[in-house]
Tab-separated table of C-alpha atoms in Angstrom:
chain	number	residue	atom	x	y	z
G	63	UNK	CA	88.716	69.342	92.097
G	64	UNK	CA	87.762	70.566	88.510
G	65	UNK	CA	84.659	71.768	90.409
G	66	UNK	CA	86.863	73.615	92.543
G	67	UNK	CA	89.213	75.661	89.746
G	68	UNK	CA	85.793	76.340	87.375
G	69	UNK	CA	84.121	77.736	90.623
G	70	UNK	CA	87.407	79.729	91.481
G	71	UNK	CA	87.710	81.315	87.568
G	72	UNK	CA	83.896	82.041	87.729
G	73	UNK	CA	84.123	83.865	90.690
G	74	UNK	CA	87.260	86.434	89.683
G	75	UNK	CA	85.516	86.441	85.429
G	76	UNK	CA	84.490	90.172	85.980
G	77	UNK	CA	87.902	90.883	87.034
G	78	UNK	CA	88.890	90.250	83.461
G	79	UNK	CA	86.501	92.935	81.974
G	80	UNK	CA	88.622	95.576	83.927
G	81	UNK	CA	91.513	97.736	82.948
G	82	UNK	CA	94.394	94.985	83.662
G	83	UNK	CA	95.300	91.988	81.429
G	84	UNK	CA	96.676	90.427	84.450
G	85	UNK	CA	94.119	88.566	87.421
G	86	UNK	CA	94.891	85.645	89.423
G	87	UNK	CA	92.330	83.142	88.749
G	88	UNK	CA	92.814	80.603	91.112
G	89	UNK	CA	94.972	80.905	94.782
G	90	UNK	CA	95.537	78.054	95.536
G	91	UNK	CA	94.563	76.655	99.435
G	92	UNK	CA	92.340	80.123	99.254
G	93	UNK	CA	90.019	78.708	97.079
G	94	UNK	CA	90.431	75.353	98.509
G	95	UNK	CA	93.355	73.838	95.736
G	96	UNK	CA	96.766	73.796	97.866
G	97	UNK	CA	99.448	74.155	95.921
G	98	UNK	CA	97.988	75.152	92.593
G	99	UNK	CA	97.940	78.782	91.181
G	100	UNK	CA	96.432	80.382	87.819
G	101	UNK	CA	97.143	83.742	86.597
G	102	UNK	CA	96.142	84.892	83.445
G	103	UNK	CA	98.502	87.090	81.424
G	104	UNK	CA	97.364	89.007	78.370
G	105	UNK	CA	95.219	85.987	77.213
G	106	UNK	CA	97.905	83.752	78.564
G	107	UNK	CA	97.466	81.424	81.585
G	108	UNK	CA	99.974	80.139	83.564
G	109	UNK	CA	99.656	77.280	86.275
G	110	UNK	CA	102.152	76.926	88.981
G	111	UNK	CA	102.162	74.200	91.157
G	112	UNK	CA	104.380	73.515	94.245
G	113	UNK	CA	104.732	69.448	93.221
G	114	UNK	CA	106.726	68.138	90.381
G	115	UNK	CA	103.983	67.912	87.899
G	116	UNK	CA	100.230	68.367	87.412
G	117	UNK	CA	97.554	66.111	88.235
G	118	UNK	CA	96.222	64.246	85.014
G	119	UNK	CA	92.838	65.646	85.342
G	120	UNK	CA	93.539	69.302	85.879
G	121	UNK	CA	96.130	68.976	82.577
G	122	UNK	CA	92.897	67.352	80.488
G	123	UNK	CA	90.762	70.325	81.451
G	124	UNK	CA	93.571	73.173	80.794
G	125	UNK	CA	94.051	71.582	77.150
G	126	UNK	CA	90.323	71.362	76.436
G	127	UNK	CA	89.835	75.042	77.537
G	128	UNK	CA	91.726	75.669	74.343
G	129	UNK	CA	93.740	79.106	75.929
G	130	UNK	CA	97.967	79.385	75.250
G	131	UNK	CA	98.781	77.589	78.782
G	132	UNK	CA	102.132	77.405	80.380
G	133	UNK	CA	103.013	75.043	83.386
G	134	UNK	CA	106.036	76.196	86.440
G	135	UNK	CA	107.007	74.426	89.264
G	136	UNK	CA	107.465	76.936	92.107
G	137	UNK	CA	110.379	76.372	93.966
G	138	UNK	CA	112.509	79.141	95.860
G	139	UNK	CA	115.594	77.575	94.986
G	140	UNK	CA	115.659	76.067	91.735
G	141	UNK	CA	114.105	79.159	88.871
G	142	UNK	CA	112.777	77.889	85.982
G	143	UNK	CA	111.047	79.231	82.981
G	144	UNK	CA	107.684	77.753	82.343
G	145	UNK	CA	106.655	75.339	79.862
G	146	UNK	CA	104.289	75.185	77.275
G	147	UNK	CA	101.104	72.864	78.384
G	148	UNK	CA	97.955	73.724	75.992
G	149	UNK	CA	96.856	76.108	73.209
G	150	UNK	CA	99.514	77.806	71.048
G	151	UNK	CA	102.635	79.301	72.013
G	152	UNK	CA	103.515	83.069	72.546
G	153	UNK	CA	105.841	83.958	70.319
C-alpha cells in the first residue's frame, strides 16, 4: 500500500512545479487505493478517506513525511472540517 501512494505522488511531482499550489496526489481506486484521496494545498496536504479513520501504516508514513497534514472523513451527509494529523498547523 505505501508502495502504492509513493508511486501515485511520484507520478503527479511535476505537477507541483506548475503554476497551481493545488494537485491531487493520490485518487484513490485510480491509482489502485479505494477510498483514500491526497490533495496538496499550498504546501498543505489533506487525506480524505471514505472509512472512519486511517489505516495505521498510511498515518506512520504521513507523519514521517514531515508536511502540515490534515485528515477528513468524506461523507455526503455528515460535513466536517478536517483535522490536524502531522507537521504543524496552518494558522
Amino acid at each position: 500500500m505505501l508502495r502504492l501512494l509513493q508511486n501515485s505522488i511520484d507520478k503527479r511531482a511535476g505537477l507541483l512545479e506548475s503554476n497551481t499550489n493545488a494537485v491531487r496526489l493520490v485518487d484513490g481506486s485510480g491509482d489502485g487505493l479505494p477510498g483514500l484521496i491526497l490533495e496538496t494545498y499550498a504546501d498543505r496536504w489533506l487525506v480524505s478517506t471514505t472509512g472512519d479513520s486511517l489505516i495505521p501504516t498510511v498515518r506512520e508514513w504521513l507523519r514521517d513525511q514531515e508536511i502540515s497534514c490534515y485528515w477528513k472523513r468524506l461523507d455526503q451527509h455528515q460535513k466536517e472540517s478536517p483535522s490536524h494529523l502531522a507537521g504543524p498547523e496552518a494558522s
